[in-house]
Amino acid sequence: MDKKIIGIDLGGTTIKFAILTLDGEVQQKWSIETNILEEGSHIVPDIIETINHRMELYNMQKEDFVGIGMGTPGSVDIEKGTVIGAYNLNWTTLQPIKEQIEQALGIPFTLDNDANVAALGERWKGAGENNPDVVFITLGTGVGGGIISEGNLLHGVAGCAGEIGHVTVDPQGFECTCGKRGCLETISSATGVVRVARKLSEEYAGESQLKQMIDDGQAVSSKDVFEFAEKDDPFALMVVDRVCFFLGLAVGNLGNTLNPSSIVIGGGVSAAGEFLRSRVQKYFEEFTFPQVRNSTQIKLAQLGNEAGVIGAGSLALKFLEK
Amino acid sequence: MDKKIIGIDLGGTTIKFAILTLDGEVQQKWSIETNILEEGSHIVPDIIETINHRMELYNMQKEDFVGIGMGTPGSVDIEKGTVIGAYNLNWTTLQPIKEQIEQALGIPFTLDNDANVAALGERWKGAGENNPDVVFITLGTGVGGGIISEGNLLHGVAGCAGEIGHVTVDPQGFECTCGKRGCLETISSATGVVRVARKLSEEYAGESQLKQMIDDGQAVSSKDVFEFAEKDDPFALMVVDRVCFFLGLAVGNLGNTLNPSSIVIGGGVSAAGEFLRSRVQKYFEEFTFPQVRNSTQIKLAQLGNEAGVIGAGSLALKFLEK
């Protein structure tokens, strides 16, 4: 039997698993609930148990696997295989995950942070088409990202490379949870889109169903904003245009700085699809110089939820070299 | 005798050469004038002749060298070792440099563009302290740059990675020669600093020697602007503050995106030294999130003119692996 890899996508609600071929084809996938009780102390034992269970089910041995890769929230020490400060998992103290998993399963284990791992997935099997230079940006509750350049995932000196959500796009803009102002995340995350809508509604005077909802104190989501915009609500179109202006500025400058073959947009907000992408593209073109404009593409993510397990699996390919 | 490398820094006025140890110590250096007559057709023969002459002078053979690296203006094809479109050399057609030099000298040859090569030099033997993640930005007639991440010089899909001069810092700003607006180069190059001074002088009403010079139609240089600022001319201080605001925004976002151990500022404008650096640092801190602010340093370049030959020499180290 050809050797396999295991990819794990550890999230605050569920833990997703996949068994993949060395070419990144998903052969089996499953998930379990994340039990964050008792300081998240059940998480690693639960991971070990479910992998053991599946190996039995599929009649596989540890020798059948090249390795296990995992994407996780929190601050990651890649060398040591530890995580600290993953608050949505209740992990406040240092977690020696690599040590625990390798001891229990006897399979080499490695990990990286969740946004980086999703970037690796989209680069390998998704919109990145396995090119050596791909930037991934995820627009969700927050804005995250990952950068692959010259074939390497970038980390930076303190592991903060790819923190695209905290690029300053509007020096006089909204305050961010990180303590500074005008971060991309304050504008183009799901909550950012709503924040822009509320802010612009103060000045907008024309007819708009969306503005009426906001003025009435109804709960409004970023999905609502895009849906009204697609129905030509003029105020919603203005909000989307503002969001895409700053997104275009940020991805434009990623293009001017890194000139990747593609900048891939994923995450919940990207469900707006081509309606969003084409507007980001318009501003990307305005903010890039000709050689970048003509060589770097703006694309939508293709793997959705699976990017995490596929990218995590790809981390384990490094054990092949040994 | 220990093997050596040769570094060449090809410029529009002079061609600089150095013989270096494999540790990057400059053992010999010299330069010749660049003869750009007859479509730059003398350049490569002149390079070959002077290297042959020096090898004779120092009693060295081709076997004494691991390789030759060169930094050049224009569009570089690294694989093929060719250059096209180096207008300050009168090279408008494709120049098969690698082929010509290897044939004549029998030493392996490689090249990259001049800003990238200067970045490699500052990273290896200068302010970058040979760390794996270093960004170099040069403030001269234009603004250029080079990025080293995870130990690799970044090129991007069309060779435009590191074009920091064309990062958009002011969407409503000055028009740039590249065709778009608000590029860092329009503000923080030597001509950019003067452009900012002229623009701000239209509104400034207070006392200022610098403003008086501008109003009198005298020629003003970026050096003048910094010199008046250091003497507390209030208008010159305002100009420097504006320039450093946008420089701080650009290097801040390089920090947020790449989190290098250092961002190194070189080029003619950086002759303003700590006066400039400390002001860029102030805005860098305003525009970065805490982990980047605490781990990425803003530094002045240390190698001056020598960065080019040293970085070019480092390119040739790749032949060691063969």
XYZ file of C-alpha atoms in Angstrom, chain A residues 155-296:
142
model
C 6.857 32.792 9.284
C 9.032 35.800 10.088
C 11.171 36.283 13.153
C 8.304 36.009 15.666
C 5.878 33.928 13.609
C 3.773 36.929 12.521
C 4.385 36.813 8.764
C 1.120 36.660 6.874
C -0.871 38.655 9.458
C -2.593 40.436 6.620
C -5.549 41.364 8.821
C -3.363 43.860 10.642
C -1.986 45.656 7.605
C -2.815 49.349 8.072
C -5.040 50.439 5.184
C -6.584 53.573 6.714
C -4.307 55.451 9.137
C -7.279 57.476 10.430
C -9.607 54.482 10.471
C -11.379 52.346 13.071
C -9.627 51.158 16.230
C -8.659 47.489 16.130
C -8.512 44.902 18.926
C -4.723 44.775 18.324
C -4.422 48.314 19.696
C -3.735 50.235 16.513
C -5.956 51.887 13.940
C -7.158 51.180 10.438
C -6.290 47.464 10.197
C -7.767 45.657 7.190
C -9.613 43.428 9.666
C -11.624 46.394 10.999
C -13.100 46.855 7.514
C -13.195 43.572 5.628
C -13.927 40.934 8.264
C -17.567 39.912 8.701
C -17.878 42.324 11.623
C -15.836 44.931 9.726
C -18.309 45.000 6.834
C -21.124 45.686 9.291
C -19.015 48.348 11.032
C -18.475 50.114 7.695
C -22.225 49.914 7.019
C -23.093 51.456 10.388
C -20.507 54.197 9.949
C -21.585 55.125 6.421
C -25.275 54.976 7.367
C -24.760 58.028 9.552
C -24.138 60.132 6.459
C -26.257 58.395 3.851
C -29.499 60.201 3.111
C -31.045 58.338 0.144
C -33.470 55.434 -0.054
C -32.135 52.066 1.094
C -33.634 48.976 2.670
C -30.310 48.180 4.312
C -30.054 51.633 5.861
C -33.616 51.315 7.088
C -32.774 48.024 8.825
C -29.788 49.653 10.516
C -31.805 52.734 11.514
C -34.504 50.428 12.921
C -31.902 48.767 15.127
C -32.212 45.378 13.438
C -29.306 42.959 13.506
C -27.444 43.177 10.199
C -24.810 40.716 8.960
C -22.144 41.041 6.288
C -24.168 38.512 4.315
C -27.127 40.934 4.402
C -24.918 43.737 3.127
C -23.764 41.691 0.131
C -27.270 40.374 -0.578
C -28.748 43.865 -0.632
C -25.873 45.040 -2.811
C -26.507 42.255 -5.306
C -30.104 43.490 -5.433
C -28.797 46.993 -6.298
C -29.552 48.645 -2.964
C -27.557 51.858 -3.512
C -26.402 52.187 0.091
C -25.317 48.523 0.258
C -23.394 49.033 -3.002
C -21.619 51.981 -1.410
C -20.637 49.854 1.599
C -19.359 47.034 -0.611
C -17.414 49.545 -2.700
C -15.739 50.964 0.411
C -14.836 47.475 1.680
C -13.450 46.481 -1.722
C -11.460 49.724 -2.014
C -9.492 48.864 1.129
C -9.292 45.162 0.265
C -7.990 46.162 -3.173
C -5.439 48.481 -1.567
C -4.204 45.703 0.733
C -4.016 42.988 -1.924
C -2.549 45.519 -4.353
C 0.309 46.183 -1.972
C 0.772 42.452 -1.389
C 1.128 42.259 -5.160
C 3.585 45.172 -5.327
C 5.645 43.636 -2.527
C 5.544 39.905 -3.310
C 4.285 39.582 -6.901
C 2.723 36.150 -6.294
C 1.102 34.252 -9.164
C -2.164 34.521 -7.259
C -3.741 36.137 -4.226
C -6.499 33.798 -3.094
C -9.479 35.136 -1.130
C -11.320 32.727 1.146
C -13.339 32.711 4.366
C -17.022 33.401 5.053
C -17.133 36.859 3.471
C -15.792 35.394 0.215
C -19.102 33.522 -0.156
C -20.089 36.713 -2.016
C -18.034 35.139 -4.819
C -17.426 36.848 -8.143
C -19.482 39.861 -6.994
C -16.766 40.502 -4.386
C -13.773 39.293 -6.416
C -14.435 41.498 -9.448
C -14.706 44.600 -7.237
C -11.499 43.779 -5.396
C -9.846 43.176 -8.773
C -10.903 46.645 -9.956
C -9.101 48.347 -7.053
C -6.198 45.885 -7.211
C -5.604 47.131 -10.762
C -5.767 50.747 -9.604
C -3.176 50.135 -6.881
C -0.589 47.984 -8.690
C 2.064 48.890 -11.233
C 1.754 47.366 -14.721
C 4.063 44.322 -14.398
C 2.284 43.188 -11.223
C -1.165 43.994 -12.596
C -0.399 41.756 -15.568
C 1.158 38.839 -13.693
C -0.603 38.528 -10.316
